[in-house]
Amino acid sequence: MVNELTVVVLAAGGGTRMKSKTMKVLHPIGGRTMVGHVLAAVQEVGPDRVVAVVGHQRDEVGAHIRSLVPDVVLAVQETQDGTGHAVRVAVEAAGTTSGTVLVAAGDTPLLRGESLRAFAEDHAASGRAVSILTGVVADPHGYGRIVRDPDGLVAAIVEEKDADDEQRAIREINSGILAFDATFLVDALPRLTNDNAKGEYYLTDTVGLARTAGLAVGAHVLDDVRQTEGANDRVQLADLGRELNRRILERWMRDGVTVMDPATTWVDADVVLAPDVTLLPGTQLLGATVVAEDAVVGPDTTLQDCEVGEGARVVRTHAQLAVIGAGANVGPFSYLRPGTRLGAGGKIGAFVETKNADIGDGAKVPHLSYVGDAEVGEGTNIGAGTIVANYDGVDKHRTTVGRHARTGANNTFVAPVTIGDGASTAGGTVVRRDVPPGALAVSAGTQRNLEHWVFARRAGTAQADAAERALGAAGAAGAGESGGGTSGGRDVSHGGRGGVGQTDDGGGES
Ligand code: UD1
Ligand code: CA
């Protein structure tokens, strides 16, 4: 391990090329901010101290960094006078005088903890004053070039603007991640000058100071250079985002997840997937989403901070902060808002919106409904087109539906209201009063049929012709009215199973 490790994360720059009111390091990528990825990698190395240098928008950036690393030392760099100046501010704020100082930039979201650790360990074991994490790139433009002496030792790092043509041709670059012997660094930083093309204090000039003092300087080449790539503008941000996603998906596929179409599947860095999960095209798994074994998600589904149980099926769904039980079915075209909990084997079906709703094991809301601020007991079936009217215009109220209830199609539950265990409601019921266990609630008015109405009011139309054909010429004489009883065998208020207007799907699809 590395003895007494201080990590400095540079995050003071303005990031003007993002052309954004949001600071560069706070831009999201793969479900974290850019600096969030760097800090996660840094934490994996187990540093004794983390110092973040903030400048532009220091309040937002500092608060964000502190939320991720509560014991971080925030060092304020009033003016951005260069990386050497930034590290000096950091070292002074932390009071570091011994051990190893590892410097990283806050905008390299692909950086892995294991790479950082290998670099820090290599540096500590080498006894060098300065170690540079370098990479060989196809296009070194903009980077500091690693100039080696005839023995292959690092002689200097020359910045793009200060380089001659020969130096510009060098493809080995400074990643921006360096490790120092703290004693050397503390002595060297005040001796840096800003006598260069940018008029800045370059951290990289410590290399020359070490060499002059006869101290060892070395490079640690990282093969996977993309890990040290920064995003300076939104084009690079998107490019790194796609690469990060590609890497995340590759890792999950190697761990046993089927990803049918990696090009249209997006999985954030903090998502956790079990083996034999299947992700279908157009799926986005965001935030802290967790998906259990054998679940199938997609196509065209976005889950943010959701939990999906074993063997569940989630089709064309948008969900946030929802818990979907084992073996449950969701979708297509479902919208699960925060606080939705669907029990094992339950169903939230097509064109259903839920919010703050606890839908029990085996309970079903199969079609065209809104269920908000509600509890639905196990085994209950909610009829098609049910609206839970949870909001009276001022306050939200709760609705409770008991276990194994059967509620009718096109119901409105006017909260606060309770429907008891084993109760039923008829089609079209507006439930305003509690329904006792086992009762049938009916609120729709009695149906009236105005017989032969079509002949009086729509004579000569196709509608009237159709009625005439059905009734026969004899039946088409004179209009009349009948009540809800029996009349001519065409009364719609028939009895028998289903007569209360429910849409019980009987355990299968309906
Ligand atoms: C720096 C290196 C260069 C390296 C490149 C890798 C120096 C002099 N040059 O160049 O060798 O190849 O990174 O990307 O170190 N920052 C501050 N305060 C400052 C200046 C910078 O916090 O006063 C931060 C920036 O926000 C950024 C990082 O330090 O996160 C690097 O600074 P930047 O100005 O981008 O350096 P480069 O010119 O890219
Ligand atoms: Ca840069």
XYZ file of C-alpha atoms and ligand atoms in Angstrom:
550
model
C 0.000 0.000 0.000
C 0.934 3.623 -0.361
C 2.100 5.190 2.857
C 0.285 8.449 3.769
C -1.481 9.225 0.534
C -2.920 12.659 -0.244
C -4.974 12.903 -3.414
C -5.494 16.299 -5.021
C -8.397 16.649 -7.453
C -8.224 19.739 -9.677
C -11.634 21.246 -10.294
C -11.141 25.007 -10.358
C -11.142 25.651 -14.097
C -14.069 27.344 -15.784
C -14.634 24.869 -18.591
C -15.712 27.636 -20.956
C -15.869 25.333 -23.972
C -18.870 23.548 -22.465
C -20.758 26.840 -23.052
C -22.856 26.037 -20.021
C -24.093 27.635 -16.849
C -23.174 24.324 -15.223
C -19.514 23.896 -14.340
C -17.705 21.364 -16.492
C -16.964 18.881 -13.719
C -20.638 18.902 -12.671
C -21.908 17.749 -16.060
C -23.557 14.336 -15.796
C -22.279 11.279 -17.599
C -23.206 7.665 -16.889
C -25.354 8.633 -13.908
C -22.732 10.602 -12.015
C -21.071 13.941 -12.485
C -17.683 13.935 -14.174
C -15.964 14.696 -10.892
C -18.144 12.042 -9.248
C -16.495 9.377 -11.387
C -13.030 10.691 -10.525
C -13.830 10.759 -6.799
C -15.187 7.189 -6.963
C -11.913 6.038 -8.524
C -9.937 8.030 -5.947
C -11.877 6.439 -3.066
C -10.940 2.991 -4.348
C -7.284 3.788 -3.739
C -8.048 4.404 -0.051
C -6.373 7.792 0.376
C -5.629 9.237 3.794
C -6.737 12.657 2.610
C -8.616 14.046 -0.400
C -8.143 17.699 -1.320
C -10.286 19.279 -4.020
C -9.229 22.556 -5.591
C -12.248 24.703 -6.417
C -12.468 28.126 -8.013
C -15.185 28.817 -10.579
C -18.615 28.323 -8.978
C -16.839 27.107 -5.868
C -20.034 26.914 -3.794
C -21.822 24.473 -6.122
C -18.724 22.478 -6.942
C -17.546 22.386 -3.327
C -20.950 21.344 -1.985
C -21.227 18.598 -4.576
C -17.768 17.240 -3.821
C -18.447 17.346 -0.090
C -21.670 15.402 -0.608
C -19.607 12.616 -2.175
C -16.538 12.828 0.094
C -17.701 14.300 3.421
C -14.210 14.689 4.883
C -12.726 16.331 1.780
C -10.471 19.366 2.262
C -11.731 22.101 -0.061
C -8.955 24.406 -1.219
C -10.068 27.624 -2.880
C -7.974 28.858 -5.787
C -9.056 32.463 -6.243
C -7.533 32.853 -9.716
C -6.672 30.034 -12.070
C -2.967 30.648 -12.439
C -2.126 27.133 -13.575
C -1.930 23.555 -12.383
C 1.233 24.229 -10.356
C -0.482 27.063 -8.536
C -3.585 24.895 -7.969
C -1.567 22.091 -6.374
C 0.290 24.589 -4.222
C -3.021 25.911 -2.915
C -4.120 22.316 -2.249
C -0.997 21.257 -0.408
C -1.071 24.403 1.739
C -4.759 23.946 2.585
C -4.210 20.345 3.632
C -0.930 21.024 5.418
C 0.658 18.097 3.628
C 4.402 17.731 4.190
C 5.116 14.016 3.857
C 4.051 10.834 2.099
C 2.792 10.690 -1.467
C 0.726 13.312 -3.271
C -1.334 12.054 -6.209
C -2.766 14.724 -8.524
C -5.749 14.066 -10.814
C -8.073 16.248 -12.861
C -11.795 16.368 -12.155
C -12.928 15.793 -15.721
C -11.793 12.251 -16.607
C -14.932 10.137 -16.148
C -13.480 6.886 -17.506
C -10.726 6.737 -14.896
C -10.706 3.432 -12.976
C -9.682 3.044 -9.361
C -7.511 0.045 -10.176
C -5.439 2.086 -12.653
C -4.961 4.864 -10.139
C -3.980 2.382 -7.452
C -1.456 0.594 -9.698
C 0.066 3.958 -10.551
C 0.260 5.099 -6.922
C 1.776 1.786 -5.838
C 4.319 1.859 -8.647
C 5.290 5.380 -7.668
C 5.624 4.540 -3.966
C 7.697 1.439 -4.666
C 9.983 3.284 -7.107
C 11.231 5.934 -4.708
C 10.898 8.541 -7.478
C 10.372 12.219 -6.739
C 7.909 12.530 -9.636
C 5.927 9.900 -11.545
C 3.800 10.738 -14.546
C 0.930 8.612 -15.787
C 1.438 8.733 -19.536
C -0.221 7.301 -22.603
C 0.585 6.998 -26.264
C -2.169 8.568 -28.363
C -2.870 8.874 -32.070
C -3.490 12.622 -31.863
C -1.452 14.281 -29.098
C -2.725 17.785 -29.918
C -3.301 19.905 -26.805
C -1.451 17.623 -24.425
C 1.861 18.070 -22.681
C 4.462 15.932 -24.489
C 6.778 13.542 -22.645
C 10.321 14.413 -23.717
C 12.773 11.617 -22.973
C 16.557 11.856 -22.887
C 18.796 9.503 -24.908
C 18.647 6.991 -22.035
C 14.860 6.927 -22.260
C 14.415 8.750 -18.953
C 11.826 11.519 -18.736
C 13.638 14.831 -19.214
C 10.700 17.207 -19.318
C 7.034 17.718 -20.085
C 6.563 20.348 -22.759
C 3.154 21.926 -23.237
C 1.627 22.188 -26.717
C 2.044 25.949 -26.813
C 5.671 25.803 -25.732
C 6.689 22.871 -27.936
C 8.822 22.999 -31.089
C 7.934 20.940 -34.169
C 10.030 17.981 -33.102
C 8.427 17.912 -29.660
C 4.940 18.276 -31.144
C 5.524 15.044 -33.064
C 5.889 13.109 -29.797
C 2.845 10.952 -29.193
C 3.535 10.055 -25.573
C 1.520 12.509 -23.505
C 1.037 13.584 -19.916
C -2.371 12.295 -18.800
C -2.478 15.038 -16.184
C -2.242 12.440 -13.411
C 1.012 12.708 -11.497
C 2.418 11.360 -8.258
C 4.969 13.128 -6.074
C 7.100 12.627 -3.079
C 5.477 15.225 -0.827
C 8.743 16.526 0.598
C 10.049 17.265 -2.876
C 6.732 18.753 -4.018
C 6.368 21.140 -1.080
C 9.858 22.425 -1.774
C 9.415 22.636 -5.554
C 6.009 24.348 -5.868
C 7.109 27.817 -4.659
C 10.033 27.650 -7.090
C 7.849 27.311 -10.212
C 7.757 30.304 -12.543
C 5.117 31.426 -15.040
C 7.662 32.248 -17.721
C 5.938 30.322 -20.527
C 3.496 30.677 -23.429
C 0.409 30.625 -21.198
C 1.857 32.707 -18.384
C 0.816 29.995 -15.917
C 2.557 28.071 -13.163
C 2.861 24.620 -14.717
C 2.816 21.621 -12.396
C 4.705 19.814 -15.130
C 7.760 22.033 -14.607
C 8.405 20.099 -11.380
C 9.962 17.466 -13.648
C 12.806 19.807 -14.608
C 13.300 20.842 -10.977
C 13.579 17.213 -9.888
C 16.021 16.394 -12.662
C 18.190 19.407 -11.790
C 18.265 18.245 -8.159
C 19.350 14.807 -9.342
C 16.101 13.167 -8.221
C 14.402 10.335 -10.076
C 11.543 11.043 -12.458
C 9.654 8.324 -14.300
C 6.669 7.536 -16.433
C 4.052 4.860 -15.877
C 2.432 4.108 -19.220
C -1.283 3.368 -19.159
C -2.296 1.290 -22.192
C -5.957 2.205 -21.879
C -5.453 5.938 -22.481
C -9.166 6.689 -22.760
C -9.305 6.422 -18.980
C -7.437 9.703 -18.733
C -9.368 11.528 -21.449
C -11.151 14.651 -20.355
C -14.283 16.171 -21.832
C -13.727 19.813 -22.700
C -16.869 20.328 -24.764
C -20.200 18.611 -25.299
C -19.008 16.695 -28.334
C -16.315 15.052 -26.236
C -18.812 14.589 -23.417
C -21.135 12.589 -25.682
C -18.219 10.625 -27.068
C -16.964 9.718 -23.599
C -20.536 8.961 -22.532
C -20.923 6.399 -25.286
C -17.553 4.863 -24.471
C -18.367 4.718 -20.758
C -21.670 3.021 -21.570
C -19.947 0.563 -23.887
C -17.583 -0.374 -21.075
C -20.365 -0.719 -18.516
C -22.406 -2.957 -20.852
C -19.379 -5.066 -21.702
C -18.760 -5.655 -18.018
C -22.380 -6.740 -17.425
C -22.441 -8.983 -20.476
C -19.291 -10.710 -19.185
C -21.127 -11.166 -15.883
C -24.043 -12.936 -17.553
C -26.461 -10.211 -18.632
C -27.998 -10.422 -22.112
C -27.976 -7.068 -23.894
C -29.747 -7.507 -27.193
C -28.744 -4.143 -28.626
C -25.818 -2.418 -26.883
C -26.137 0.553 -29.232
C -29.535 1.552 -27.828
C -29.125 0.321 -24.256
C -27.846 2.715 -21.606
C -26.850 1.625 -18.128
C -25.545 4.038 -15.504
C -22.386 3.322 -13.529
C -24.183 2.598 -10.243
C -26.797 0.193 -11.632
C -26.606 -3.404 -10.395
C -27.725 -6.314 -12.583
C -27.982 -10.010 -11.756
C -26.969 -12.846 -14.055
C -29.558 -13.835 -16.657
C -31.161 -10.426 -16.740
C -32.207 -9.582 -20.305
C -32.187 -6.005 -21.591
C -34.117 -5.412 -24.798
C -33.476 -2.543 -27.250
C -34.140 1.020 -26.174
C -33.675 0.388 -22.453
C -32.189 2.956 -20.074
C -31.356 1.856 -16.545
C -30.478 4.934 -14.553
C -29.293 5.961 -11.111
C -29.279 3.256 -8.464
C -31.518 0.827 -10.344
C -31.185 -2.832 -9.344
C -32.511 -5.691 -11.480
C -32.750 -9.252 -10.135
C -32.127 -12.539 -11.903
C -34.189 -13.583 -14.928
C -35.989 -10.254 -15.178
C -36.600 -8.963 -18.697
C -36.602 -5.199 -19.214
C -37.609 -3.439 -22.406
C -37.980 -2.728 -25.161
C -38.183 1.051 -24.857
C -38.090 1.343 -21.088
C -36.535 3.902 -18.740
C -36.075 2.955 -15.098
C -34.570 5.493 -12.724
C -33.666 4.397 -9.188
C -35.946 1.356 -9.444
C -35.832 -2.157 -8.057
C -36.980 -4.952 -10.339
C -37.610 -8.365 -8.748
C -36.591 -11.772 -9.951
C -38.262 -12.860 -13.159
C -40.295 -9.660 -13.505
C -41.220 -8.378 -16.942
C -41.178 -4.622 -17.674
C -42.240 -3.563 -21.166
C -42.310 -0.026 -22.659
C -42.391 1.612 -19.250
C -41.190 4.838 -17.663
C -40.564 4.424 -13.946
C -38.873 6.361 -11.190
C -38.258 5.306 -7.584
C -40.513 2.296 -8.023
C -40.216 -1.236 -6.672
C -41.459 -4.025 -8.928
C -41.908 -7.387 -7.237
C -40.676 -10.787 -8.312
C -42.574 -12.224 -11.254
C -44.614 -9.047 -11.672
C -45.707 -7.677 -15.036
C -45.501 -4.017 -15.994
C -46.517 -2.392 -19.247
C -46.753 -1.793 -22.052
C -47.100 1.992 -21.785
C -47.027 2.262 -17.999
C -45.864 5.258 -15.982
C -44.699 4.406 -12.480
C -43.978 7.483 -10.430
C -42.089 7.664 -7.137
C -43.388 5.529 -4.304
C -44.936 2.851 -6.472
C -44.555 -0.649 -5.009
C -45.893 -3.600 -6.946
C -45.998 -6.913 -5.111
C -44.828 -10.289 -6.312
C -46.805 -11.564 -9.273
C -48.736 -8.303 -9.524
C -49.596 -6.381 -12.638
C -49.576 -2.756 -13.716
C -50.869 -2.892 -17.221
C -51.298 -0.848 -20.332
C -51.784 2.907 -20.033
C -51.692 2.883 -16.256
C -50.135 5.641 -14.142
C -49.265 5.029 -10.501
C -47.797 7.218 -7.779
C -47.191 6.553 -4.108
C -49.155 3.360 -4.514
C -48.655 0.068 -2.740
C -50.144 -2.628 -4.922
C -50.057 -5.974 -3.136
C -48.877 -9.426 -4.134
C -50.863 -10.743 -7.060
C -52.911 -7.540 -7.266
C -53.668 -6.165 -10.707
C -54.329 -2.801 -12.256
C -54.480 -4.076 -15.801
C -55.874 -1.272 -17.960
C -56.131 2.502 -18.420
C -56.063 3.644 -14.812
C -54.558 6.163 -12.409
C -53.702 4.911 -8.927
C -52.197 7.547 -6.627
C -51.737 7.728 -2.843
C -53.343 4.329 -2.543
C -52.965 0.884 -1.124
C -54.372 -2.071 -3.025
C -54.466 -5.360 -1.126
C -53.137 -8.685 -2.323
C -55.107 -10.509 -4.991
C -57.319 -7.522 -5.750
C -58.313 -6.653 -9.307
C -58.935 -3.025 -10.240
C -61.289 -2.607 -13.185
C -60.328 -0.940 -16.434
C -60.438 2.820 -16.510
C -60.350 3.362 -12.748
C -59.297 6.753 -11.493
C -58.243 7.270 -7.923
C -59.246 10.883 -7.306
C -56.590 11.552 -4.689
C -56.561 15.331 -4.898
C -59.395 17.597 -3.802
C -57.732 20.646 -5.281
C -56.022 21.512 -2.005
C -54.900 18.322 -0.288
C -53.982 14.785 -1.259
C -55.878 11.940 0.412
C -55.360 8.205 0.674
C -57.420 5.397 -0.747
C -57.346 1.863 0.606
C -58.656 -1.131 -1.265
C -58.602 -4.391 0.708
C -57.557 -7.876 -0.285
C -59.189 -9.898 -3.029
C -61.570 -7.086 -3.928
C -63.065 -6.869 -7.437
C -63.758 -3.347 -8.553
C -65.727 -2.489 -11.666
C -64.696 -0.810 -14.877
C -64.761 2.962 -15.147
C -64.813 3.594 -11.410
C -63.765 6.685 -9.553
C -62.506 6.287 -5.983
C -62.914 9.667 -4.330
C -60.264 9.816 -1.602
C -60.178 9.455 1.312
C -62.101 6.227 0.990
C -61.748 2.574 1.956
C -63.030 -0.441 0.047
C -63.047 -3.502 2.277
C -61.576 -6.965 1.825
C -63.519 -9.074 -0.628
C -65.752 -6.159 -1.666
C -66.987 -5.470 -5.187
C -68.001 -2.315 -7.001
C -70.223 -2.144 -10.055
C -69.154 -0.689 -13.386
C -69.259 3.076 -13.441
C -69.331 3.413 -9.666
C -68.164 6.617 -8.080
C -67.060 5.455 -4.654
C -67.472 8.333 -2.210
C -68.267 6.366 0.936
C -66.452 3.403 2.429
C -67.489 0.005 1.100
C -67.690 -2.668 3.842
C -65.914 -6.001 3.355
C -67.855 -8.283 1.059
C -70.354 -5.597 -0.061
C -71.176 -4.615 -3.641
C -71.190 -0.859 -4.169
C -73.381 0.541 -6.933
C -73.701 4.263 -7.549
C -74.621 4.570 -11.207
C -78.245 5.576 -11.870
C -80.755 3.094 -13.193
C -80.585 2.778 -16.979
C -83.599 3.962 -19.030
C -84.173 2.784 -22.609
C -86.258 5.135 -24.814
C -87.585 2.495 -27.187
C -87.685 3.257 -30.911
C -86.069 6.613 -30.258
C -84.011 6.306 -33.446
C -87.106 6.229 -35.668
C -88.458 9.458 -34.189
C -85.179 11.375 -34.128
C -82.946 9.839 -36.783
C -85.401 8.607 -39.386
C -83.894 7.822 -42.769
C -80.357 7.329 -41.449
C -78.241 4.210 -41.686
C -78.609 3.939 -37.923
C -82.399 3.833 -38.179
C -82.226 1.360 -41.073
C -80.066 -0.964 -39.036
C -82.501 -0.823 -36.116
C -85.417 -1.451 -38.434
C -83.776 -4.497 -39.917
C -83.048 -5.840 -36.444
C -86.543 -5.260 -35.086
C -88.528 -6.143 -38.234
C -91.117 -3.853 -39.752
C -93.715 -4.679 -37.096
C -91.485 -3.702 -34.221
C -90.685 -0.286 -35.674
C -93.979 1.371 -34.756
C -94.006 4.319 -32.354
C -91.407 5.341 -29.744
C -91.755 4.488 -26.072
C -89.784 4.183 -22.873
C -88.955 1.292 -20.650
C -87.301 1.131 -17.290
C -84.413 -0.977 -16.180
C -86.410 -4.201 -16.275
C -86.889 -6.612 -19.154
C -88.102 -5.394 -22.522
C -88.085 -7.210 -25.817
C -85.022 -9.222 -24.852
C -82.745 -6.313 -25.778
C -82.280 -4.816 -22.368
C -78.603 -4.087 -21.667
C -78.848 -4.540 -17.916
C -78.353 -8.264 -17.981
C -77.504 -10.274 -14.886
C -75.095 -13.087 -14.260
C -71.313 -13.098 -13.874
C -69.755 -9.905 -15.131
C -73.033 -8.094 -14.715
C -71.472 -5.651 -12.303
C -69.306 -4.362 -15.117
C -65.913 -5.564 -14.011
C -62.906 -6.285 -16.088
C -61.539 -9.143 -14.037
C -58.862 -10.669 -16.122
C -59.312 -13.962 -14.306
C -55.622 -14.386 -13.693
C -54.693 -14.267 -17.354
C -54.652 -11.561 -19.973
C -57.897 -9.831 -20.799
C -2.641 19.839 -18.460
C -1.145 19.516 -18.407
C -0.759 18.757 -19.672
C -1.581 17.503 -19.787
C -3.068 17.842 -19.752
C -3.866 16.568 -19.662
C -0.057 21.298 -17.172
C 0.701 22.548 -17.262
N -0.415 20.746 -18.309
O -2.815 20.695 -19.571
O 0.615 18.406 -19.615
O -1.278 16.828 -20.980
O -3.378 18.619 -18.579
O -5.228 16.872 -19.786
O -0.306 20.811 -16.080
N -6.904 23.656 -13.138
C -7.122 24.259 -11.941
N -6.529 25.471 -11.698
C -5.735 26.078 -12.615
C -5.528 25.437 -13.839
C -6.104 24.221 -14.065
O -7.822 23.741 -11.083
O -5.257 27.158 -12.314
C -7.527 22.374 -13.396
C -8.482 22.424 -14.558
O -9.775 22.722 -14.125
C -8.363 21.032 -15.116
C -6.944 20.599 -14.802
O -6.516 21.455 -13.770
O -9.247 20.127 -14.459
C -6.023 20.724 -16.002
O -5.958 22.065 -16.389
P -5.948 22.540 -17.908
O -5.887 23.990 -17.943
O -7.060 21.866 -18.627
O -4.548 21.960 -18.369
P -4.148 21.557 -19.835
O -3.766 22.755 -20.579
O -5.164 20.671 -20.418
Ca -7.337 20.047 -20.146
